[in-house]
mmCIF file of C-alpha atoms in Angstrom:
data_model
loop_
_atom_site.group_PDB
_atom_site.id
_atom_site.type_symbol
_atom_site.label_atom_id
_atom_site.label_comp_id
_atom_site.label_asym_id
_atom_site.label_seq_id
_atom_site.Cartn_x
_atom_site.Cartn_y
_atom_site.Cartn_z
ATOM 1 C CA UNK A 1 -25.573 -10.169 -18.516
ATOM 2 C CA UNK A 2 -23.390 -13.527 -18.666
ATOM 3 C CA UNK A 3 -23.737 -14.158 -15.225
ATOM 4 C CA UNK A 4 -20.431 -13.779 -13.517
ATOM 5 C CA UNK A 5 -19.690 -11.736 -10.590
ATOM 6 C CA UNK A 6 -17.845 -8.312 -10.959
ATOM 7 C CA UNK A 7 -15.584 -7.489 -8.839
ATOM 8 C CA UNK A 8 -15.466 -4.417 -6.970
ATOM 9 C CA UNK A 9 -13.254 -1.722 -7.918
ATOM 10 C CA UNK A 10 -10.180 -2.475 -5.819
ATOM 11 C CA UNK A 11 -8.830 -0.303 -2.677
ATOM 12 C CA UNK A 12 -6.362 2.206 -3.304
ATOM 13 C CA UNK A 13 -3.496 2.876 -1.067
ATOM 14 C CA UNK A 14 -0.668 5.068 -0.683
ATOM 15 C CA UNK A 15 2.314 3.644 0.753
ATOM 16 C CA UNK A 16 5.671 6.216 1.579
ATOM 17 C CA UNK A 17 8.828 4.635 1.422
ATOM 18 C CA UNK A 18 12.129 5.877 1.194
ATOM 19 C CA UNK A 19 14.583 5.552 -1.201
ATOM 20 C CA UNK A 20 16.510 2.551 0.241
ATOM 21 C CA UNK A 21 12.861 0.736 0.954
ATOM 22 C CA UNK A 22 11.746 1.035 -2.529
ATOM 23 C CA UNK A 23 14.858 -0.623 -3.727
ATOM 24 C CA UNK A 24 13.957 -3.736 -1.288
ATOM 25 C CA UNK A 25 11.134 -3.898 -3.091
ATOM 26 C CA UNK A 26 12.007 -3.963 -6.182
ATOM 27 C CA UNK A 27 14.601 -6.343 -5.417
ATOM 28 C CA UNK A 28 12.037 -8.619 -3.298
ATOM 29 C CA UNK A 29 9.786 -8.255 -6.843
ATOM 30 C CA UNK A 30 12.924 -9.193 -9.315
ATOM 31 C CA UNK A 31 12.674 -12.675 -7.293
ATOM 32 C CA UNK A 32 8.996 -13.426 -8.284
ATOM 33 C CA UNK A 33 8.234 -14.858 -11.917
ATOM 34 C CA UNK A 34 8.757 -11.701 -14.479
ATOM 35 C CA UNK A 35 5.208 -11.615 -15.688
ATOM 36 C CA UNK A 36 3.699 -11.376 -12.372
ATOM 37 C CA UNK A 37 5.286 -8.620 -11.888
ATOM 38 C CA UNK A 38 6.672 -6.289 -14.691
ATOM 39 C CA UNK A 39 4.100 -3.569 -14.784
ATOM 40 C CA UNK A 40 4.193 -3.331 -10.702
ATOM 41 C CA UNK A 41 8.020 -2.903 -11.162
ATOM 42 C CA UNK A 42 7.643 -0.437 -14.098
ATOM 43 C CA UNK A 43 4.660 1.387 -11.524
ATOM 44 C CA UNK A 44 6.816 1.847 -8.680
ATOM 45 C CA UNK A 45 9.959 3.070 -10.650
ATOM 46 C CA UNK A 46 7.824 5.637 -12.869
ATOM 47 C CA UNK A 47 6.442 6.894 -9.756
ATOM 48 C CA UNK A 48 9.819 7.185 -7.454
ATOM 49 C CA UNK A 49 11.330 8.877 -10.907
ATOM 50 C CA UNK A 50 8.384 11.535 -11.202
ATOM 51 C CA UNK A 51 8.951 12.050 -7.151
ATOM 52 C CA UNK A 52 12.588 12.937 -7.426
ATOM 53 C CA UNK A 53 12.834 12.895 -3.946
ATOM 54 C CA UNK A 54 14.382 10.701 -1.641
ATOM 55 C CA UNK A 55 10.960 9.415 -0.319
ATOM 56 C CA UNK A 56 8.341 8.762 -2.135
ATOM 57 C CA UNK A 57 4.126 8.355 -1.485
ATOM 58 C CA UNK A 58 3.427 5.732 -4.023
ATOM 59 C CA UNK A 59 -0.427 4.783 -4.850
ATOM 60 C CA UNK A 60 -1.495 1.350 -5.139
ATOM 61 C CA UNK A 61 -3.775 -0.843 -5.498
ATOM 62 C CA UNK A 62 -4.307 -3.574 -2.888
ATOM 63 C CA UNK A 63 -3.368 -6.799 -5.714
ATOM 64 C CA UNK A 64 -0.380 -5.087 -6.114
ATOM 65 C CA UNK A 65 0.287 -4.699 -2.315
ATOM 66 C CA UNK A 66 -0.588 -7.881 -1.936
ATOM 67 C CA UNK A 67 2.095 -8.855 -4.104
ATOM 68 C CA UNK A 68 4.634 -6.514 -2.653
ATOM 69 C CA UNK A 69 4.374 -8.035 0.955
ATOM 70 C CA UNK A 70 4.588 -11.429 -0.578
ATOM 71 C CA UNK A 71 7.182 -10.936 -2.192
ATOM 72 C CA UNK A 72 8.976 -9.537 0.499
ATOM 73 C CA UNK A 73 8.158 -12.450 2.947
ATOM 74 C CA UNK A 74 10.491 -14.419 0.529
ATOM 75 C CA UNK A 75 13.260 -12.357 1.905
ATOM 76 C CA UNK A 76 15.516 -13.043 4.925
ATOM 77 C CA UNK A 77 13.710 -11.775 8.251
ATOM 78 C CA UNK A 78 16.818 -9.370 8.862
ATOM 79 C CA UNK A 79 17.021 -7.894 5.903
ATOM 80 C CA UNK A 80 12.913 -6.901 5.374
ATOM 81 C CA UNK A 81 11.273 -6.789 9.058
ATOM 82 C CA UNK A 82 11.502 -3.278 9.536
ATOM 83 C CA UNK A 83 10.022 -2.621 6.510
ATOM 84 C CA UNK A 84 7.008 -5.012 7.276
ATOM 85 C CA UNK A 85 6.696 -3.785 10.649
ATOM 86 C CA UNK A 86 6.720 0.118 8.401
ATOM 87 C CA UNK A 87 4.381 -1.378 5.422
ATOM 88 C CA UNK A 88 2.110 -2.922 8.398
ATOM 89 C CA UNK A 89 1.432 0.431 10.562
ATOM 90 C CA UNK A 90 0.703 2.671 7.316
ATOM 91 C CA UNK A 91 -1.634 0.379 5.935
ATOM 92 C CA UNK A 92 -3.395 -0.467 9.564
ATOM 93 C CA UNK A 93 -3.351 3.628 9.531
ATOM 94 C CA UNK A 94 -5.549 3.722 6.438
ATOM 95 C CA UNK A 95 -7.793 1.415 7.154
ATOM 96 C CA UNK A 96 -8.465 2.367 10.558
ATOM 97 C CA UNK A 97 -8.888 5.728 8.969
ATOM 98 C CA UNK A 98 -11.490 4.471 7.005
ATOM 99 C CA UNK A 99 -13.149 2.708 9.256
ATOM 100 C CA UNK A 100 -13.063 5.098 12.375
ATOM 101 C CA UNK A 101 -13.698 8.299 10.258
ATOM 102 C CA UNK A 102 -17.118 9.936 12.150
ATOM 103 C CA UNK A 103 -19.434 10.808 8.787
ATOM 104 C CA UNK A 104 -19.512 13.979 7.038
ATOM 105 C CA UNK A 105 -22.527 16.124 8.040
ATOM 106 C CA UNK A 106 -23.047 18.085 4.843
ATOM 107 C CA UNK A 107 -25.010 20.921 6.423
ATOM 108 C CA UNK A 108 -22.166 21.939 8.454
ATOM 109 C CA UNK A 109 -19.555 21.447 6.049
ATOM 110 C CA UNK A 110 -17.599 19.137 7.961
ATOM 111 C CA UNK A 111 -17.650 16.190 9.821
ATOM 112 C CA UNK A 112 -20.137 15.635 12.226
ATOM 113 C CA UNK A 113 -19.113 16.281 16.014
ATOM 114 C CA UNK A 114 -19.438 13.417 18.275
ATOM 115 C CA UNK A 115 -21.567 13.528 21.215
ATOM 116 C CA UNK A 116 -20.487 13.344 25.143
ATOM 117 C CA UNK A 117 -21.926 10.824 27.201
#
């Protein structure tokens, strides 16, 4: 080993956004220096085009998040604070999900049922 640290696999997330919202972001993106984010730009158009619909569930990973709500903070506060407030409840959603999801009892094929106090 060369003795560095490896990161962990980063979180995936799915984000929906319509139409319209994905075109914020892209336009919040085309602001930020090109090489930081080409392939994100390339990702999120080669996923809305595969959709075809007018909303789309695109998957992520949390870097490139990361850079999507940055990017968008850049933005006038009219123009993007819906879609923060949006961006903010689906990815509190997931990660509550994650976190508050009882664990999986394998003998029952399920999840395990919680017990009354």
């Amino acid at each position: 080993m060369n003795g560095k640290a490896v990161d962990p696999a980063p979180a995936q997330v799915s984000l929906r956004l319509t139409q319209a919202e994905g075109n914020l972001v892209i336009a919040a993106l085309a602001e930020c220096p090109f090489k930081l984010v080409y392939e994100l730009i390339g990702k999120l158009n080669g996923q809305a085009n595969a959709s075809g619909a007018d909303a789309c569930q695109y998957r992520l990973q949390g870097a490139e998040v990361k850079l999507i709500l940055n990017a968008l903070g850049q933005l006038p506060y009219q123009q993007v604070h819906s879609l923060m407030e949006a961006l903010q409840q689906q990815l509190r959603a997931q990660l509550l999900g994650a976190v508050d999801s009882p664990p999986v009892d394998s003998k029952a094929g399920g999840r395990a049922r919680k017990e009354k106090r």
